[in-house]
Amino acid sequence: MWQIETQFSEVIERVPGVKSFRFPRKGLNLRYRAGQYFYVTIVVNSKPLVHHFSFSSSPAEKNYIEFTKRITESDYSRTLDNIKPGTWALIEGPEGKFTLPNSKRKLAFICGGIGVTPVKSMLNYVKRKQRPLDCLLLYSNTNPRSIIFKEELDELGKEPNITIHHFVSSSSQQLKPEYHNGYINKASIEKLVPDYKERLFYLSGPPSMVESIGLQVAQLSVDARSIKMDIFTGYK
Ligand SMILES: Cc1cc2nc3c(=O)[nH]c(=O)nc-3n(C[C@H](O)[C@H](O)[C@H](O)COP(=O)(O)OP(=O)(O)OC[C@H]3O[C@@H](n4cnc5c(N)ncnc54)[C@H](O)[C@@H]3O)c2cc1C
């Protein structure tokens, strides 16, 4: 475990209401595995307040570590929304077992909205380190404009061992053929992941989404030991 006092180095707006925050990594011993999370303490109303976030960066990136947060009405979120590079923070980590397997395997990632953060970290690592893993991602969002990391995911999807399907649940627009309309469910998993019995599943996102998808994957008789979950508490 590491614990260091640091300063925010960069803030990037990804889509409206979602921002990435970076801290320097170069020359520091900030080890972590793709898919893990860490604790970020900031000063909120003159008091330290801590929240935890998945790394949205990959360990292959040596210059910075990054987390990505959906901005809400909470005091923590409002403070973060106004944070400038140079602001103090205490960071501690890493934690979590939502990580890639060591052996060669087929993987299926299913996530919704902000739940993409640990998945982006893992897929980026698979690409940068040329890990021999067969990866399939089903990613659900409200509309095409709310897809976080769309360009990065498009690039990752060009890798021969990474396939990405986008689902859009409530778009009033005419959808391009690259999008599936509606929610991810048992039928879409059977159709797009026909070899689901051979895959290790990673589910991440708001609690209601992960619980619902978890039940549907279980109904397909996927062994519970082949289902990993990262439930983003604090969201509906
Ligand atoms: C493993 C893990 C990884 C996560 N990764 C990310 C990420 O990458 N990006 C991201 O935006 N969020 C992530 N979260 C969620 C994050 O930790 C915050 O809970 C979330 O951002 C809501 O915080 P808030 O300041 O917006 O709202 P808050 O006002 O802090 O929370 C809203 C409501 O949820 C409750 N709540 C908050 N945190 C928790 C908790 N830990 N357990 C139970 N109830 C809680 C509060 O009491 C409040 O009622 C992750 C959570 C977990 C468990």
PDB file of C-alpha atoms and ligand atoms in Angstrom:
ATOM      1  CA  MET A   1       0.000   0.000   0.000  1.00  0.00           C
ATOM      2  CA  TRP A   2       1.122   3.566  -0.655  1.00  0.00           C
ATOM      3  CA  GLN A   3      -0.085   6.817   0.872  1.00  0.00           C
ATOM      4  CA  ILE A   4       1.166  10.179  -0.364  1.00  0.00           C
ATOM      5  CA  GLU A   5       0.317  13.824  -0.181  1.00  0.00           C
ATOM      6  CA  THR A   6       0.198  15.217  -3.696  1.00  0.00           C
ATOM      7  CA  GLN A   7      -1.382  17.857  -5.920  1.00  0.00           C
ATOM      8  CA  PHE A   8      -3.871  17.558  -8.767  1.00  0.00           C
ATOM      9  CA  SER A   9      -1.956  17.924 -12.032  1.00  0.00           C
ATOM     10  CA  GLU A  10      -4.739  17.988 -14.622  1.00  0.00           C
ATOM     11  CA  VAL A  11      -8.542  18.055 -14.945  1.00  0.00           C
ATOM     12  CA  ILE A  12     -10.237  16.868 -18.162  1.00  0.00           C
ATOM     13  CA  GLU A  13     -13.960  17.100 -18.958  1.00  0.00           C
ATOM     14  CA  ARG A  14     -14.943  13.840 -20.717  1.00  0.00           C
ATOM     15  CA  VAL A  15     -18.647  14.431 -21.392  1.00  0.00           C
ATOM     16  CA  PRO A  16     -20.928  16.984 -19.711  1.00  0.00           C
ATOM     17  CA  GLY A  17     -21.034  16.091 -15.981  1.00  0.00           C
ATOM     18  CA  VAL A  18     -18.084  13.685 -16.019  1.00  0.00           C
ATOM     19  CA  LYS A  19     -14.494  14.747 -15.332  1.00  0.00           C
ATOM     20  CA  SER A  20     -11.141  12.991 -15.097  1.00  0.00           C
ATOM     21  CA  PHE A  21      -8.593  14.064 -12.478  1.00  0.00           C
ATOM     22  CA  ARG A  22      -4.880  13.303 -12.671  1.00  0.00           C
ATOM     23  CA  PHE A  23      -2.002  13.145 -10.204  1.00  0.00           C
ATOM     24  CA  PRO A  24       1.698  12.875 -11.133  1.00  0.00           C
ATOM     25  CA  ARG A  25       3.219   9.378 -11.114  1.00  0.00           C
ATOM     26  CA  LYS A  26       6.676   9.842 -12.616  1.00  0.00           C
ATOM     27  CA  GLY A  27       9.420   8.778 -10.195  1.00  0.00           C
ATOM     28  CA  LEU A  28       6.873   7.806  -7.512  1.00  0.00           C
ATOM     29  CA  ASN A  29       6.188   4.307  -6.240  1.00  0.00           C
ATOM     30  CA  LEU A  30       2.453   4.288  -7.085  1.00  0.00           C
ATOM     31  CA  ARG A  31       2.007   0.618  -8.014  1.00  0.00           C
ATOM     32  CA  TYR A  32      -1.439  -0.726  -8.898  1.00  0.00           C
ATOM     33  CA  ARG A  33      -3.172  -3.264 -11.100  1.00  0.00           C
ATOM     34  CA  ALA A  34      -5.593  -2.332 -13.867  1.00  0.00           C
ATOM     35  CA  GLY A  35      -9.146  -2.441 -12.458  1.00  0.00           C
ATOM     36  CA  GLN A  36      -8.224  -1.554  -8.854  1.00  0.00           C
ATOM     37  CA  TYR A  37      -9.347   1.556  -6.942  1.00  0.00           C
ATOM     38  CA  PHE A  38      -7.779   4.140  -4.606  1.00  0.00           C
ATOM     39  CA  TYR A  39      -8.806   6.681  -1.943  1.00  0.00           C
ATOM     40  CA  VAL A  40      -8.760  10.424  -2.583  1.00  0.00           C
ATOM     41  CA  THR A  41      -8.963  12.858   0.350  1.00  0.00           C
ATOM     42  CA  ILE A  42      -9.662  16.502  -0.472  1.00  0.00           C
ATOM     43  CA  VAL A  43     -10.564  19.481   1.709  1.00  0.00           C
ATOM     44  CA  VAL A  44     -14.321  20.050   1.666  1.00  0.00           C
ATOM     45  CA  ASN A  45     -15.740  22.950   3.703  1.00  0.00           C
ATOM     46  CA  SER A  46     -12.414  23.199   5.629  1.00  0.00           C
ATOM     47  CA  LYS A  47     -12.433  19.468   6.534  1.00  0.00           C
ATOM     48  CA  PRO A  48     -10.754  16.456   4.922  1.00  0.00           C
ATOM     49  CA  LEU A  49     -13.226  14.166   3.130  1.00  0.00           C
ATOM     50  CA  VAL A  50     -12.376  10.861   1.457  1.00  0.00           C
ATOM     51  CA  HIS A  51     -14.048   8.985  -1.434  1.00  0.00           C
ATOM     52  CA  HIS A  52     -12.737   6.029  -3.399  1.00  0.00           C
ATOM     53  CA  PHE A  53     -12.503   5.684  -7.162  1.00  0.00           C
ATOM     54  CA  SER A  54     -11.347   3.156  -9.727  1.00  0.00           C
ATOM     55  CA  PHE A  55      -8.210   4.046 -11.639  1.00  0.00           C
ATOM     56  CA  SER A  56      -9.323   5.103 -15.117  1.00  0.00           C
ATOM     57  CA  SER A  57      -5.663   5.170 -16.151  1.00  0.00           C
ATOM     58  CA  SER A  58      -3.698   2.023 -16.862  1.00  0.00           C
ATOM     59  CA  PRO A  59      -0.537   0.970 -15.000  1.00  0.00           C
ATOM     60  CA  ALA A  60       1.212   1.062 -18.404  1.00  0.00           C
ATOM     61  CA  GLU A  61       0.941   4.887 -18.155  1.00  0.00           C
ATOM     62  CA  LYS A  62       4.036   5.973 -16.228  1.00  0.00           C
ATOM     63  CA  ASN A  63       3.453   9.753 -16.048  1.00  0.00           C
ATOM     64  CA  TYR A  64       0.175  10.001 -14.155  1.00  0.00           C
ATOM     65  CA  ILE A  65      -2.622   8.168 -12.370  1.00  0.00           C
ATOM     66  CA  GLU A  66      -6.204   9.179 -13.102  1.00  0.00           C
ATOM     67  CA  PHE A  67      -9.708   8.746 -11.748  1.00  0.00           C
ATOM     68  CA  THR A  68     -12.950   9.808 -13.410  1.00  0.00           C
ATOM     69  CA  LYS A  69     -16.007  10.995 -11.478  1.00  0.00           C
ATOM     70  CA  ARG A  70     -19.609  11.713 -12.332  1.00  0.00           C
ATOM     71  CA  ILE A  71     -20.251  15.156 -10.855  1.00  0.00           C
ATOM     72  CA  THR A  72     -23.251  15.127  -8.505  1.00  0.00           C
ATOM     73  CA  GLU A  73     -24.767  17.596  -6.037  1.00  0.00           C
ATOM     74  CA  SER A  74     -22.705  16.269  -3.092  1.00  0.00           C
ATOM     75  CA  ASP A  75     -20.285  18.605  -1.294  1.00  0.00           C
ATOM     76  CA  TYR A  76     -17.383  16.354  -2.310  1.00  0.00           C
ATOM     77  CA  SER A  77     -18.455  16.447  -5.938  1.00  0.00           C
ATOM     78  CA  ARG A  78     -19.019  20.212  -6.019  1.00  0.00           C
ATOM     79  CA  THR A  79     -15.555  20.807  -4.541  1.00  0.00           C
ATOM     80  CA  LEU A  80     -14.009  18.450  -7.075  1.00  0.00           C
ATOM     81  CA  ASP A  81     -15.863  20.162  -9.905  1.00  0.00           C
ATOM     82  CA  ASN A  82     -14.079  23.424  -9.053  1.00  0.00           C
ATOM     83  CA  ILE A  83     -10.669  21.963  -8.325  1.00  0.00           C
ATOM     84  CA  LYS A  84      -7.636  23.460 -10.089  1.00  0.00           C
ATOM     85  CA  PRO A  85      -4.246  21.885 -10.850  1.00  0.00           C
ATOM     86  CA  GLY A  86      -1.960  22.444  -7.850  1.00  0.00           C
ATOM     87  CA  THR A  87      -4.682  21.716  -5.254  1.00  0.00           C
ATOM     88  CA  TRP A  88      -3.612  19.469  -2.349  1.00  0.00           C
ATOM     89  CA  ALA A  89      -4.871  15.860  -2.040  1.00  0.00           C
ATOM     90  CA  LEU A  90      -3.990  12.758  -0.040  1.00  0.00           C
ATOM     91  CA  ILE A  91      -4.097   9.556  -2.079  1.00  0.00           C
ATOM     92  CA  GLU A  92      -3.962   5.981  -0.739  1.00  0.00           C
ATOM     93  CA  GLY A  93      -4.157   2.614  -2.420  1.00  0.00           C
ATOM     94  CA  PRO A  94      -4.405   0.395  -4.247  1.00  0.00           C
ATOM     95  CA  GLU A  95      -7.284  -1.927  -3.337  1.00  0.00           C
ATOM     96  CA  GLY A  96      -9.611  -4.337  -5.083  1.00  0.00           C
ATOM     97  CA  LYS A  97      -9.723  -7.670  -6.854  1.00  0.00           C
ATOM     98  CA  PHE A  98     -11.606  -6.505  -9.967  1.00  0.00           C
ATOM     99  CA  THR A  99      -8.481  -7.243 -11.993  1.00  0.00           C
ATOM    100  CA  LEU A 100      -7.326  -9.237 -14.998  1.00  0.00           C
ATOM    101  CA  PRO A 101      -6.597 -12.967 -14.698  1.00  0.00           C
ATOM    102  CA  ASN A 102      -2.963 -14.078 -14.847  1.00  0.00           C
ATOM    103  CA  SER A 103      -3.654 -16.912 -17.271  1.00  0.00           C
ATOM    104  CA  LYS A 104      -4.903 -16.787 -20.873  1.00  0.00           C
ATOM    105  CA  ARG A 105      -8.703 -16.470 -20.856  1.00  0.00           C
ATOM    106  CA  LYS A 106     -11.808 -15.183 -22.586  1.00  0.00           C
ATOM    107  CA  LEU A 107     -13.386 -12.210 -20.799  1.00  0.00           C
ATOM    108  CA  ALA A 108     -16.770 -10.440 -21.018  1.00  0.00           C
ATOM    109  CA  PHE A 109     -17.086  -6.924 -19.558  1.00  0.00           C
ATOM    110  CA  ILE A 110     -20.548  -5.450 -19.017  1.00  0.00           C
ATOM    111  CA  CYS A 111     -20.812  -1.929 -17.664  1.00  0.00           C
ATOM    112  CA  GLY A 112     -23.087   1.083 -17.487  1.00  0.00           C
ATOM    113  CA  GLY A 113     -22.204   4.794 -17.520  1.00  0.00           C
ATOM    114  CA  ILE A 114     -19.432   5.680 -15.062  1.00  0.00           C
ATOM    115  CA  GLY A 115     -18.854   1.928 -14.471  1.00  0.00           C
ATOM    116  CA  VAL A 116     -16.594   1.982 -17.527  1.00  0.00           C
ATOM    117  CA  THR A 117     -13.642   3.387 -15.521  1.00  0.00           C
ATOM    118  CA  PRO A 118     -12.006   0.118 -14.331  1.00  0.00           C
ATOM    119  CA  VAL A 119     -12.835  -1.537 -17.676  1.00  0.00           C
ATOM    120  CA  LYS A 120     -11.090   1.190 -19.653  1.00  0.00           C
ATOM    121  CA  SER A 121      -8.064   0.732 -17.373  1.00  0.00           C
ATOM    122  CA  MET A 122      -8.012  -3.034 -18.026  1.00  0.00           C
ATOM    123  CA  LEU A 123      -8.599  -2.837 -21.802  1.00  0.00           C
ATOM    124  CA  ASN A 124      -5.888  -0.207 -22.149  1.00  0.00           C
ATOM    125  CA  TYR A 125      -3.509  -2.454 -20.228  1.00  0.00           C
ATOM    126  CA  VAL A 126      -4.386  -5.464 -22.415  1.00  0.00           C
ATOM    127  CA  LYS A 127      -3.540  -3.389 -25.494  1.00  0.00           C
ATOM    128  CA  ARG A 128      -0.365  -1.737 -24.194  1.00  0.00           C
ATOM    129  CA  LYS A 129       1.059  -4.964 -22.753  1.00  0.00           C
ATOM    130  CA  GLN A 130      -0.228  -7.174 -25.585  1.00  0.00           C
ATOM    131  CA  ARG A 131      -1.885  -9.523 -23.061  1.00  0.00           C
ATOM    132  CA  PRO A 132      -3.270 -12.644 -24.819  1.00  0.00           C
ATOM    133  CA  LEU A 133      -6.834 -12.143 -23.532  1.00  0.00           C
ATOM    134  CA  ASP A 134      -9.938 -12.277 -25.707  1.00  0.00           C
ATOM    135  CA  CYS A 135     -12.051  -9.294 -24.525  1.00  0.00           C
ATOM    136  CA  LEU A 136     -15.664  -8.438 -25.272  1.00  0.00           C
ATOM    137  CA  LEU A 137     -17.306  -5.300 -23.852  1.00  0.00           C
ATOM    138  CA  LEU A 138     -21.040  -4.478 -23.725  1.00  0.00           C
ATOM    139  CA  TYR A 139     -21.325  -0.834 -22.615  1.00  0.00           C
ATOM    140  CA  SER A 140     -24.660   0.805 -21.801  1.00  0.00           C
ATOM    141  CA  ASN A 141     -25.407   4.550 -21.823  1.00  0.00           C
ATOM    142  CA  THR A 142     -28.450   6.797 -22.042  1.00  0.00           C
ATOM    143  CA  ASN A 143     -27.530   8.293 -25.402  1.00  0.00           C
ATOM    144  CA  PRO A 144     -24.531   8.453 -27.761  1.00  0.00           C
ATOM    145  CA  ARG A 145     -23.426  11.829 -26.374  1.00  0.00           C
ATOM    146  CA  SER A 146     -23.110  10.433 -22.842  1.00  0.00           C
ATOM    147  CA  ILE A 147     -20.619   7.686 -23.767  1.00  0.00           C
ATOM    148  CA  ILE A 148     -17.527   8.273 -21.632  1.00  0.00           C
ATOM    149  CA  PHE A 149     -14.137   7.620 -23.361  1.00  0.00           C
ATOM    150  CA  LYS A 150     -15.874   7.053 -26.733  1.00  0.00           C
ATOM    151  CA  GLU A 151     -12.790   7.861 -28.814  1.00  0.00           C
ATOM    152  CA  GLU A 152     -10.435   5.793 -26.642  1.00  0.00           C
ATOM    153  CA  LEU A 153     -12.872   2.870 -26.750  1.00  0.00           C
ATOM    154  CA  ASP A 154     -13.128   3.145 -30.547  1.00  0.00           C
ATOM    155  CA  GLU A 155      -9.321   2.866 -30.726  1.00  0.00           C
ATOM    156  CA  LEU A 156      -9.269  -0.087 -28.329  1.00  0.00           C
ATOM    157  CA  GLY A 157     -11.982  -1.793 -30.406  1.00  0.00           C
ATOM    158  CA  LYS A 158      -9.589  -1.861 -33.384  1.00  0.00           C
ATOM    159  CA  GLU A 159      -7.395  -4.382 -31.563  1.00  0.00           C
ATOM    160  CA  PRO A 160      -7.914  -7.930 -32.896  1.00  0.00           C
ATOM    161  CA  ASN A 161      -8.636  -9.288 -29.406  1.00  0.00           C
ATOM    162  CA  ILE A 162     -11.021  -6.482 -28.245  1.00  0.00           C
ATOM    163  CA  THR A 163     -14.670  -6.201 -29.404  1.00  0.00           C
ATOM    164  CA  ILE A 164     -16.948  -3.422 -28.165  1.00  0.00           C
ATOM    165  CA  HIS A 165     -20.758  -3.135 -28.433  1.00  0.00           C
ATOM    166  CA  HIS A 166     -22.464   0.116 -27.404  1.00  0.00           C
ATOM    167  CA  PHE A 167     -26.017   0.074 -26.049  1.00  0.00           C
ATOM    168  CA  VAL A 168     -28.119   3.232 -25.937  1.00  0.00           C
ATOM    169  CA  SER A 169     -31.248   3.146 -23.781  1.00  0.00           C
ATOM    170  CA  SER A 170     -33.219   6.350 -24.364  1.00  0.00           C
ATOM    171  CA  SER A 171     -32.148   8.248 -27.406  1.00  0.00           C
ATOM    172  CA  SER A 172     -34.677  10.284 -29.324  1.00  0.00           C
ATOM    173  CA  GLN A 173     -32.216  10.546 -32.237  1.00  0.00           C
ATOM    174  CA  GLN A 174     -32.074   8.242 -35.237  1.00  0.00           C
ATOM    175  CA  LEU A 175     -29.344   5.833 -34.121  1.00  0.00           C
ATOM    176  CA  LYS A 176     -26.332   4.950 -36.252  1.00  0.00           C
ATOM    177  CA  PRO A 177     -26.018   1.201 -36.939  1.00  0.00           C
ATOM    178  CA  GLU A 178     -23.005   1.006 -34.574  1.00  0.00           C
ATOM    179  CA  TYR A 179     -25.411   1.302 -31.599  1.00  0.00           C
ATOM    180  CA  HIS A 180     -27.740  -1.311 -30.124  1.00  0.00           C
ATOM    181  CA  ASN A 181     -31.024   0.194 -28.966  1.00  0.00           C
ATOM    182  CA  GLY A 182     -32.287  -0.568 -25.433  1.00  0.00           C
ATOM    183  CA  TYR A 183     -30.883  -2.139 -22.297  1.00  0.00           C
ATOM    184  CA  ILE A 184     -28.362  -4.954 -22.050  1.00  0.00           C
ATOM    185  CA  ASN A 185     -30.303  -8.075 -21.052  1.00  0.00           C
ATOM    186  CA  LYS A 186     -30.178 -11.861 -21.129  1.00  0.00           C
ATOM    187  CA  ALA A 187     -31.223 -12.018 -24.795  1.00  0.00           C
ATOM    188  CA  SER A 188     -28.539  -9.565 -25.928  1.00  0.00           C
ATOM    189  CA  ILE A 189     -25.889 -11.422 -23.930  1.00  0.00           C
ATOM    190  CA  GLU A 190     -26.934 -14.737 -25.534  1.00  0.00           C
ATOM    191  CA  LYS A 191     -26.776 -13.118 -28.974  1.00  0.00           C
ATOM    192  CA  LEU A 192     -23.553 -11.109 -28.679  1.00  0.00           C
ATOM    193  CA  VAL A 193     -21.676 -13.396 -26.282  1.00  0.00           C
ATOM    194  CA  PRO A 194     -22.604 -16.854 -27.635  1.00  0.00           C
ATOM    195  CA  ASP A 195     -19.613 -18.435 -25.858  1.00  0.00           C
ATOM    196  CA  TYR A 196     -20.689 -16.936 -22.503  1.00  0.00           C
ATOM    197  CA  LYS A 197     -20.113 -20.220 -20.660  1.00  0.00           C
ATOM    198  CA  GLU A 198     -16.390 -19.974 -21.493  1.00  0.00           C
ATOM    199  CA  ARG A 199     -15.980 -16.369 -20.349  1.00  0.00           C
ATOM    200  CA  LEU A 200     -15.046 -14.679 -17.095  1.00  0.00           C
ATOM    201  CA  PHE A 201     -17.595 -11.872 -16.536  1.00  0.00           C
ATOM    202  CA  TYR A 202     -16.788  -8.405 -15.139  1.00  0.00           C
ATOM    203  CA  LEU A 203     -19.840  -6.299 -14.196  1.00  0.00           C
ATOM    204  CA  SER A 204     -19.420  -2.682 -13.089  1.00  0.00           C
ATOM    205  CA  GLY A 205     -21.583   0.378 -12.595  1.00  0.00           C
ATOM    206  CA  PRO A 206     -24.379   1.697 -10.383  1.00  0.00           C
ATOM    207  CA  PRO A 207     -25.796  -0.879  -7.907  1.00  0.00           C
ATOM    208  CA  SER A 208     -29.168  -1.324  -9.653  1.00  0.00           C
ATOM    209  CA  MET A 209     -27.505  -2.026 -13.009  1.00  0.00           C
ATOM    210  CA  VAL A 210     -24.917  -4.468 -11.674  1.00  0.00           C
ATOM    211  CA  GLU A 211     -27.528  -6.344  -9.617  1.00  0.00           C
ATOM    212  CA  SER A 212     -29.902  -6.647 -12.576  1.00  0.00           C
ATOM    213  CA  ILE A 213     -27.206  -7.814 -15.024  1.00  0.00           C
ATOM    214  CA  GLY A 214     -25.759 -10.136 -12.363  1.00  0.00           C
ATOM    215  CA  LEU A 215     -29.134 -11.880 -12.020  1.00  0.00           C
ATOM    216  CA  GLN A 216     -29.489 -12.267 -15.787  1.00  0.00           C
ATOM    217  CA  VAL A 217     -25.968 -13.656 -16.208  1.00  0.00           C
ATOM    218  CA  ALA A 218     -26.690 -16.100 -13.371  1.00  0.00           C
ATOM    219  CA  GLN A 219     -29.916 -17.168 -15.161  1.00  0.00           C
ATOM    220  CA  LEU A 220     -27.710 -18.228 -18.084  1.00  0.00           C
ATOM    221  CA  SER A 221     -26.177 -20.754 -15.661  1.00  0.00           C
ATOM    222  CA  VAL A 222     -22.815 -18.982 -15.657  1.00  0.00           C
ATOM    223  CA  ASP A 223     -20.931 -20.251 -12.600  1.00  0.00           C
ATOM    224  CA  ALA A 224     -20.861 -17.649  -9.779  1.00  0.00           C
ATOM    225  CA  ARG A 225     -17.069 -18.042  -9.647  1.00  0.00           C
ATOM    226  CA  SER A 226     -16.955 -16.710 -13.217  1.00  0.00           C
ATOM    227  CA  ILE A 227     -18.705 -13.440 -12.305  1.00  0.00           C
ATOM    228  CA  LYS A 228     -16.769 -10.505 -10.813  1.00  0.00           C
ATOM    229  CA  MET A 229     -18.607  -7.345  -9.746  1.00  0.00           C
ATOM    230  CA  ASP A 230     -17.572  -3.766  -8.984  1.00  0.00           C
ATOM    231  CA  ILE A 231     -20.593  -2.014  -7.471  1.00  0.00           C
ATOM    232  CA  PHE A 232     -20.264   1.794  -7.501  1.00  0.00           C
ATOM    233  CA  THR A 233     -21.991   2.621  -4.203  1.00  0.00           C
ATOM    234  CA  GLY A 234     -23.332   6.165  -3.940  1.00  0.00           C
ATOM    235  CA  TYR A 235     -25.162   6.053  -7.292  1.00  0.00           C
ATOM    236  CA  LYS A 236     -28.717   4.886  -8.012  1.00  0.00           C
TER     237      LYS A 236
HETATM  238  C1  LIG B   1     -15.041  -0.081  -5.842  1.00  0.00           C
HETATM  239  C2  LIG B   1     -15.667   1.265  -6.154  1.00  0.00           C
HETATM  240  C3  LIG B   1     -15.174   2.007  -7.229  1.00  0.00           C
HETATM  241  C4  LIG B   1     -15.753   3.240  -7.544  1.00  0.00           C
HETATM  242  N1  LIG B   1     -15.265   3.923  -8.615  1.00  0.00           N
HETATM  243  C5  LIG B   1     -15.840   5.078  -8.995  1.00  0.00           C
HETATM  244  C6  LIG B   1     -15.399   5.785 -10.150  1.00  0.00           C
HETATM  245  O1  LIG B   1     -14.464   5.359 -10.839  1.00  0.00           O
HETATM  246  N2  LIG B   1     -16.035   6.933 -10.467  1.00  0.00           N
HETATM  247  C7  LIG B   1     -17.080   7.423  -9.710  1.00  0.00           C
HETATM  248  O2  LIG B   1     -17.627   8.480 -10.069  1.00  0.00           O
HETATM  249  N3  LIG B   1     -17.522   6.785  -8.610  1.00  0.00           N
HETATM  250  C8  LIG B   1     -16.933   5.627  -8.235  1.00  0.00           C
HETATM  251  N4  LIG B   1     -17.380   4.980  -7.111  1.00  0.00           N
HETATM  252  C9  LIG B   1     -18.430   5.614  -6.288  1.00  0.00           C
HETATM  253  C10 LIG B   1     -17.805   6.706  -5.393  1.00  0.00           C
HETATM  254  O3  LIG B   1     -17.008   6.111  -4.372  1.00  0.00           O
HETATM  255  C11 LIG B   1     -18.866   7.576  -4.716  1.00  0.00           C
HETATM  256  O4  LIG B   1     -19.650   6.818  -3.836  1.00  0.00           O
HETATM  257  C12 LIG B   1     -19.787   8.197  -5.731  1.00  0.00           C
HETATM  258  O5  LIG B   1     -18.983   8.961  -6.597  1.00  0.00           O
HETATM  259  C13 LIG B   1     -20.876   9.072  -5.076  1.00  0.00           C
HETATM  260  O6  LIG B   1     -20.253  10.118  -4.395  1.00  0.00           O
HETATM  261  P1  LIG B   1     -20.889  11.586  -4.386  1.00  0.00           P
HETATM  262  O7  LIG B   1     -19.901  12.485  -3.740  1.00  0.00           O
HETATM  263  O8  LIG B   1     -21.296  11.951  -5.765  1.00  0.00           O
HETATM  264  O9  LIG B   1     -22.213  11.438  -3.556  1.00  0.00           O
HETATM  265  P2  LIG B   1     -22.415  11.205  -1.983  1.00  0.00           P
HETATM  266  O10 LIG B   1     -23.303  12.280  -1.447  1.00  0.00           O
HETATM  267  O11 LIG B   1     -21.113  10.983  -1.303  1.00  0.00           O
HETATM  268  O12 LIG B   1     -23.176   9.845  -2.048  1.00  0.00           O
HETATM  269  C14 LIG B   1     -24.559   9.738  -2.441  1.00  0.00           C
HETATM  270  C15 LIG B   1     -25.237   8.766  -1.477  1.00  0.00           C
HETATM  271  O13 LIG B   1     -24.556   7.516  -1.434  1.00  0.00           O
HETATM  272  C16 LIG B   1     -24.071   7.222  -0.133  1.00  0.00           C
HETATM  273  N5  LIG B   1     -22.689   6.701  -0.292  1.00  0.00           N
HETATM  274  C17 LIG B   1     -21.626   7.383  -0.750  1.00  0.00           C
HETATM  275  N6  LIG B   1     -20.524   6.601  -0.769  1.00  0.00           N
HETATM  276  C18 LIG B   1     -20.913   5.396  -0.282  1.00  0.00           C
HETATM  277  C19 LIG B   1     -20.253   4.174  -0.022  1.00  0.00           C
HETATM  278  N7  LIG B   1     -18.942   4.024  -0.275  1.00  0.00           N
HETATM  279  N8  LIG B   1     -20.985   3.148   0.483  1.00  0.00           N
HETATM  280  C20 LIG B   1     -22.303   3.286   0.728  1.00  0.00           C
HETATM  281  N9  LIG B   1     -22.988   4.431   0.514  1.00  0.00           N
HETATM  282  C21 LIG B   1     -22.314   5.470   0.014  1.00  0.00           C
HETATM  283  C22 LIG B   1     -24.078   8.545   0.614  1.00  0.00           C
HETATM  284  O14 LIG B   1     -24.268   8.354   1.999  1.00  0.00           O
HETATM  285  C23 LIG B   1     -25.235   9.268  -0.029  1.00  0.00           C
HETATM  286  O15 LIG B   1     -26.470   8.879   0.555  1.00  0.00           O
HETATM  287  C24 LIG B   1     -16.821   3.754  -6.774  1.00  0.00           C
HETATM  288  C25 LIG B   1     -17.305   3.010  -5.682  1.00  0.00           C
HETATM  289  C26 LIG B   1     -16.746   1.790  -5.388  1.00  0.00           C
HETATM  290  C27 LIG B   1     -17.306   1.005  -4.222  1.00  0.00           C
END
